[in-house]
Amino acid sequence: MVTYDLTKRGHLSLYEYLYQKIKDDIILGNLERNEKLPSKRALSEHLKVSVKTVENAYAQLLAEGYIRSMEKKGYYVNQVSQTNAISTTLSESTFKQNKEEYFADFTANDISYEQFPLSLWAKVMRETLSDYDTTLLNTRPFYGIEKLRIEIAKYLYRFRGMDVSPEHIVIGSGTEYLYSCLVQLFGDKAVYGVENPGYHHIVHIYNGHRVPWEYIDIDQFGPCAENLYQKSVNVIHVSPTHHYPVGIVMPLERRQELLKWVAEETERYIIEDDYDCEFRYSDKPYPTMQSLDCNHRVIYINTFSKTMIPSLRVSYMVLPEKLMERYISTMSFYSCTVSGFEQYALASFLEKGYFERHIRRMTKYYENQHKKVLEMFRKSALSKVSSIYEYPAGTYFLLKIDTNLSDVEIKWSAKEHGILLNCLSEYYYDNQQKYPATVIINYSNIEEKELERAIAELEKIFLI
Amino acid sequence: MVTYDLTKRGHLSLYEYLYQKIKDDIILGNLERNEKLPSKRALSEHLKVSVKTVENAYAQLLAEGYIRSMEKKGYYVNQVSQTNAISTTLSESTFKQNKEEYFADFTANDISYEQFPLSLWAKVMRETLSDYDTTLLNTRPFYGIEKLRIEIAKYLYRFRGMDVSPEHIVIGSGTEYLYSCLVQLFGDKAVYGVENPGYHHIVHIYNGHRVPWEYIDIDQFGPCAENLYQKSVNVIHVSPTHHYPVGIVMPLERRQELLKWVAEETERYIIEDDYDCEFRYSDKPYPTMQSLDCNHRVIYINTFSKTMIPSLRVSYMVLPEKLMERYISTMSFYSCTVSGFEQYALASFLEKGYFERHIRRMTKYYENQHKKVLEMFRKSALSKVSSIYEYPAGTYFLLKIDTNLSDVEIKWSAKEHGILLNCLSEYYYDNQQKYPATVIINYSNIEEKELERAIAELEKIFLI
């Protein structure tokens, strides 16, 4: 019988780890096509885990097509050719393998591409092409072209009230890339704090760079200093403007508490991820932690992939002076990862005021969409068995459902009804039962008709 | 007196480390403006290093403007404001701070931008813009758009005789970025071999990722398996087609020796950096190691930044199946770092045959330039005190000079005459005296007139 050392699961939950190991064995051919898997009970006894754990792992494997269930017979390994293994794992969520298999995708914290002023952007790119002489060909400064850094500084001043020198701005091809740079910058002694629940990917980045990190539980205001002391971390990643997926806006007191914490030791840093700051509906945004910080220990980070278009890979960070110097002296050999052409085009888009205009229009658009979507959910029969947690920002909310289904069963049932969704529990590494049956509804990329149909399908699942 | 623990210098030479430490102290203000530095003799006695070491460090600091020499008085710290500190270290070579200070730059292993068919590239970009609809906006597969991967596979087949599946090609914004990915991919047990002499930057990447590495001395054929066994490395980076800066083309026997070595253990890998393969003049290139390798242990890596334009940040690697699977299962959460637009434009440029045409034209151009430049050096008076080491490839050669000047003095004198150059010794971490007074002449980006003037200036230095 398959045997796995479950103590090696790191920060994964038991079921996630078990699912991962079995999946790997199927891909690697250790479990062969049509091989029968042990029954849930047998495997649970063998591995000394609960039947529920095995059940959840099997359900996930079923949902992703790695195994099939044959009535009264049990679970069998599906054929997964090498090529299939590649294509089935191509997208992060293997759920998305076949577009035909679903009509509504609530998992993508995405933007509405249709709203992007594509012709305006194409016009600016054409203009940039006309100016595209040999001076544009050369490699750019490794931290980005000056014109773009100036435009970003101006934008941050006008839009976020931040007083930032263009000399402290670093351009990179995506937030994940900039994170990799930061990890190289912080040096050997850094121990990283990861919000729990929070931004998944960062754990992969830390693991990829072999640096130590700790989960930091958040309360209703975000991470608190006490937890940071306790876990002895010295770098914490936060998104105070709008936490994903919980939606928290960190109140001023908590921001100040963290700024007090960061000031106490010279090598403590806060990474302020402001990726969603642009789309707020009602209240004015709080000042950023970067602008509240007198001790130069906050790294501000943001991206144009969310506000412009995802396929444009431009993010930026604002480094405190000391880190900027370290960056220059240790990492200047890296070429800037964004092409010169696109940096110039984006700078021009900002300079001409097109970006701000686009943001203002989108904020209005998302605000209306937010209202409309919430109303659709509130007016539906689904509201009898669910309640909504929402913040006046972003393009998602949480839906707490009154049901006996486990979270894996919810995902699976939804998938069978053509709907992709994630549960809040997936963003917790432990204590996944803290907020059961709480579904994250990312609605920005779903048409009204599909939404109506999705609500109707969800009703079928939860109102029986 | 300034005191440094020289045992902490890692792989730096004594003088490089000393230079770095003093520079840092000047930037950080630990050594103040106008402060007098200890005399060379005094510091050499204090630190128990040779006077030559201190001399070299001071010469470098002088050349970069961190200190000044006052006749009969000694060395003094120059004013380096924070902003200056940043701008003086902006480019990798601080020598390049002021364009006015030099007229000829032999340090950049660069291309001749003027030869790039800019209007053709702009035309393809414009055409791509016309097709730029919402399907182009979405994030691309994390390993690159299919069309570009197919075009690269076709190109590798035609130009390098490689039979590569587009599914094994990964696109990224620059070779350094792809290296970072590889380091994350190889896992905990990898020990990296770095050619000595060889590609500098890779050491920074390894250090940035905190992975162990060893220098591997190369002989006239490249690294040999014996050294790899001895240092117990399991990943070696090589550039068999054309080594920089030595120019070696690795013979078939050595390639096979390394392929035998790599096949002996499952987690051994060769990274084949083929960045300069396009520009060969006489003989046909050897088959790549990737295509000789039956065991799927060679990662082929190449870039368009050298063949197209440096500001276009597009590189690619070909992963063996096993690594591709690992890449997909562990790193698919990273977004592709190259924008969708530029991937489509480049794919189109390749598809229409423009890229191959450009390469053929450039090879002819560089071949003529190579002949012309060598002739200029051979016909000059400089040839009386120098000899040329050259290979029929690339856009550089080595010039061995018969002189009593140390390498630092050579660099410094050249700088005073308006010429930037690097010495071969800089590419060695130890044994810097193995090839003294051997200068690397990268000529691709220098006009004929400047070249004449540069030769005349070099004559002034070495013919007195």
mmCIF file of N, CA, C and O in Angstrom, chain B residues 84-116:
data_model
loop_
_atom_site.group_PDB
_atom_site.id
_atom_site.type_symbol
_atom_site.label_atom_id
_atom_site.label_comp_id
_atom_site.label_asym_id
_atom_site.label_seq_id
_atom_site.Cartn_x
_atom_site.Cartn_y
_atom_site.Cartn_z
ATOM 1 N N ASN B 84 25.588 60.880 -5.062
ATOM 2 C CA ASN B 84 26.743 60.499 -5.857
ATOM 3 C C ASN B 84 27.063 59.034 -5.677
ATOM 4 O O ASN B 84 27.392 58.337 -6.616
ATOM 5 N N ALA B 85 26.962 58.617 -4.416
ATOM 6 C CA ALA B 85 27.263 57.215 -4.128
ATOM 7 C C ALA B 85 26.380 56.338 -4.984
ATOM 8 O O ALA B 85 26.818 55.340 -5.536
ATOM 9 N N ILE B 86 25.138 56.754 -5.119
ATOM 10 C CA ILE B 86 24.245 55.965 -5.949
ATOM 11 C C ILE B 86 24.661 56.058 -7.409
ATOM 12 O O ILE B 86 24.890 55.060 -8.050
ATOM 13 N N SER B 87 24.856 57.266 -7.882
ATOM 14 C CA SER B 87 25.115 57.346 -9.321
ATOM 15 C C SER B 87 26.493 56.793 -9.670
ATOM 16 O O SER B 87 26.675 56.243 -10.738
ATOM 17 N N THR B 88 27.445 56.905 -8.768
ATOM 18 C CA THR B 88 28.763 56.386 -9.129
ATOM 19 C C THR B 88 28.744 54.872 -9.214
ATOM 20 O O THR B 88 29.581 54.284 -9.871
ATOM 21 N N THR B 89 27.813 54.250 -8.511
ATOM 22 C CA THR B 89 27.785 52.801 -8.559
ATOM 23 C C THR B 89 26.676 52.297 -9.477
ATOM 24 O O THR B 89 26.397 51.122 -9.526
ATOM 25 N N LEU B 90 26.063 53.211 -10.203
ATOM 26 C CA LEU B 90 24.921 52.837 -11.017
ATOM 27 C C LEU B 90 25.234 51.749 -12.023
ATOM 28 O O LEU B 90 24.533 50.758 -12.113
ATOM 29 N N SER B 91 26.245 51.947 -12.792
ATOM 30 C CA SER B 91 26.557 50.927 -13.771
ATOM 31 C C SER B 91 27.515 49.954 -13.111
ATOM 32 O O SER B 91 28.169 50.275 -12.128
ATOM 33 N N GLU B 92 27.539 48.768 -13.663
ATOM 34 C CA GLU B 92 28.358 47.743 -13.046
ATOM 35 C C GLU B 92 29.800 48.216 -12.957
ATOM 36 O O GLU B 92 30.451 48.111 -11.936
ATOM 37 N N SER B 93 30.288 48.745 -14.039
ATOM 38 C CA SER B 93 31.626 49.290 -14.006
ATOM 39 C C SER B 93 31.520 50.762 -13.663
ATOM 40 O O SER B 93 31.009 51.554 -14.422
ATOM 41 N N THR B 94 31.991 51.115 -12.483
ATOM 42 C CA THR B 94 31.886 52.510 -12.081
ATOM 43 C C THR B 94 32.723 53.390 -12.986
ATOM 44 O O THR B 94 32.591 54.589 -12.992
ATOM 45 N N PHE B 95 33.580 52.760 -13.771
ATOM 46 C CA PHE B 95 34.365 53.502 -14.738
ATOM 47 C C PHE B 95 33.476 54.294 -15.678
ATOM 48 O O PHE B 95 33.873 55.323 -16.197
ATOM 49 N N LYS B 96 32.300 53.784 -15.901
ATOM 50 C CA LYS B 96 31.503 54.349 -16.980
ATOM 51 C C LYS B 96 30.684 55.558 -16.566
ATOM 52 O O LYS B 96 29.859 56.034 -17.315
ATOM 53 N N GLN B 97 30.921 56.033 -15.367
ATOM 54 C CA GLN B 97 30.120 57.108 -14.811
ATOM 55 C C GLN B 97 29.872 58.254 -15.788
ATOM 56 O O GLN B 97 28.755 58.689 -15.980
ATOM 57 N N ASN B 98 30.908 58.751 -16.378
ATOM 58 C CA ASN B 98 30.770 59.911 -17.234
ATOM 59 C C ASN B 98 31.198 59.607 -18.651
ATOM 60 O O ASN B 98 32.366 59.364 -18.913
ATOM 61 N N LYS B 99 30.224 59.672 -19.545
ATOM 62 C CA LYS B 99 30.510 59.384 -20.950
ATOM 63 C C LYS B 99 31.630 60.287 -21.471
ATOM 64 O O LYS B 99 32.397 59.892 -22.345
ATOM 65 N N GLU B 100 31.696 61.510 -20.950
ATOM 66 C CA GLU B 100 32.716 62.435 -21.482
ATOM 67 C C GLU B 100 34.132 61.979 -21.123
ATOM 68 O O GLU B 100 35.102 62.404 -21.729
ATOM 69 N N GLU B 101 34.232 61.154 -20.096
ATOM 70 C CA GLU B 101 35.560 60.807 -19.607
ATOM 71 C C GLU B 101 36.279 59.778 -20.476
ATOM 72 O O GLU B 101 37.427 59.464 -20.231
ATOM 73 N N TYR B 102 35.556 59.179 -21.408
ATOM 74 C CA TYR B 102 36.237 58.229 -22.280
ATOM 75 C C TYR B 102 35.642 58.321 -23.688
ATOM 76 O O TYR B 102 34.516 58.780 -23.861
ATOM 77 N N PHE B 103 36.405 57.892 -24.658
ATOM 78 C CA PHE B 103 35.894 57.902 -26.033
ATOM 79 C C PHE B 103 35.798 56.488 -26.598
ATOM 80 O O PHE B 103 35.124 56.238 -27.586
ATOM 81 N N ALA B 104 36.483 55.533 -25.943
ATOM 82 C CA ALA B 104 36.441 54.161 -26.454
ATOM 83 C C ALA B 104 36.184 53.195 -25.298
ATOM 84 O O ALA B 104 36.831 53.270 -24.264
ATOM 85 N N ASP B 105 35.204 52.322 -25.486
ATOM 86 C CA ASP B 105 34.843 51.373 -24.440
ATOM 87 C C ASP B 105 35.033 49.956 -24.966
ATOM 88 O O ASP B 105 34.240 49.467 -25.753
ATOM 89 N N PHE B 106 36.135 49.327 -24.512
ATOM 90 C CA PHE B 106 36.402 47.957 -24.945
ATOM 91 C C PHE B 106 35.826 46.922 -23.969
ATOM 92 O O PHE B 106 36.096 45.741 -24.099
ATOM 93 N N THR B 107 35.079 47.388 -22.959
ATOM 94 C CA THR B 107 34.647 46.461 -21.912
ATOM 95 C C THR B 107 33.335 45.756 -22.239
ATOM 96 O O THR B 107 33.037 44.714 -21.678
ATOM 97 N N ALA B 108 32.532 46.360 -23.115
ATOM 98 C CA ALA B 108 31.181 45.827 -23.305
ATOM 99 C C ALA B 108 31.152 44.753 -24.389
ATOM 100 O O ALA B 108 31.396 45.043 -25.556
ATOM 101 N N ASN B 109 30.850 43.542 -23.992
ATOM 102 C CA ASN B 109 30.662 42.462 -24.959
ATOM 103 C C ASN B 109 29.276 42.660 -25.555
ATOM 104 O O ASN B 109 28.315 41.979 -25.211
ATOM 105 N N ASP B 110 29.191 43.607 -26.444
ATOM 106 C CA ASP B 110 27.922 44.204 -26.853
ATOM 107 C C ASP B 110 27.688 43.967 -28.337
ATOM 108 O O ASP B 110 28.495 43.357 -29.002
ATOM 109 N N ILE B 111 26.613 44.481 -28.858
ATOM 110 C CA ILE B 111 26.404 44.383 -30.298
ATOM 111 C C ILE B 111 26.475 45.761 -30.914
ATOM 112 O O ILE B 111 26.526 46.770 -30.221
ATOM 113 N N SER B 112 26.451 45.785 -32.215
ATOM 114 C CA SER B 112 26.492 47.044 -32.932
ATOM 115 C C SER B 112 25.057 47.449 -33.221
ATOM 116 O O SER B 112 24.425 46.946 -34.133
ATOM 117 N N TYR B 113 24.504 48.350 -32.398
ATOM 118 C CA TYR B 113 23.083 48.701 -32.530
ATOM 119 C C TYR B 113 22.765 49.248 -33.901
ATOM 120 O O TYR B 113 21.685 49.063 -34.419
ATOM 121 N N GLU B 114 23.728 49.986 -34.453
ATOM 122 C CA GLU B 114 23.468 50.676 -35.710
ATOM 123 C C GLU B 114 23.094 49.680 -36.810
ATOM 124 O O GLU B 114 22.456 50.035 -37.786
ATOM 125 N N GLN B 115 23.527 48.442 -36.659
ATOM 126 C CA GLN B 115 23.291 47.450 -37.693
ATOM 127 C C GLN B 115 21.918 46.789 -37.563
ATOM 128 O O GLN B 115 21.504 46.034 -38.425
ATOM 129 N N PHE B 116 21.247 47.047 -36.470
ATOM 130 C CA PHE B 116 19.964 46.379 -36.253
ATOM 131 C C PHE B 116 18.892 46.942 -37.194
ATOM 132 O O PHE B 116 18.757 48.156 -37.329
#
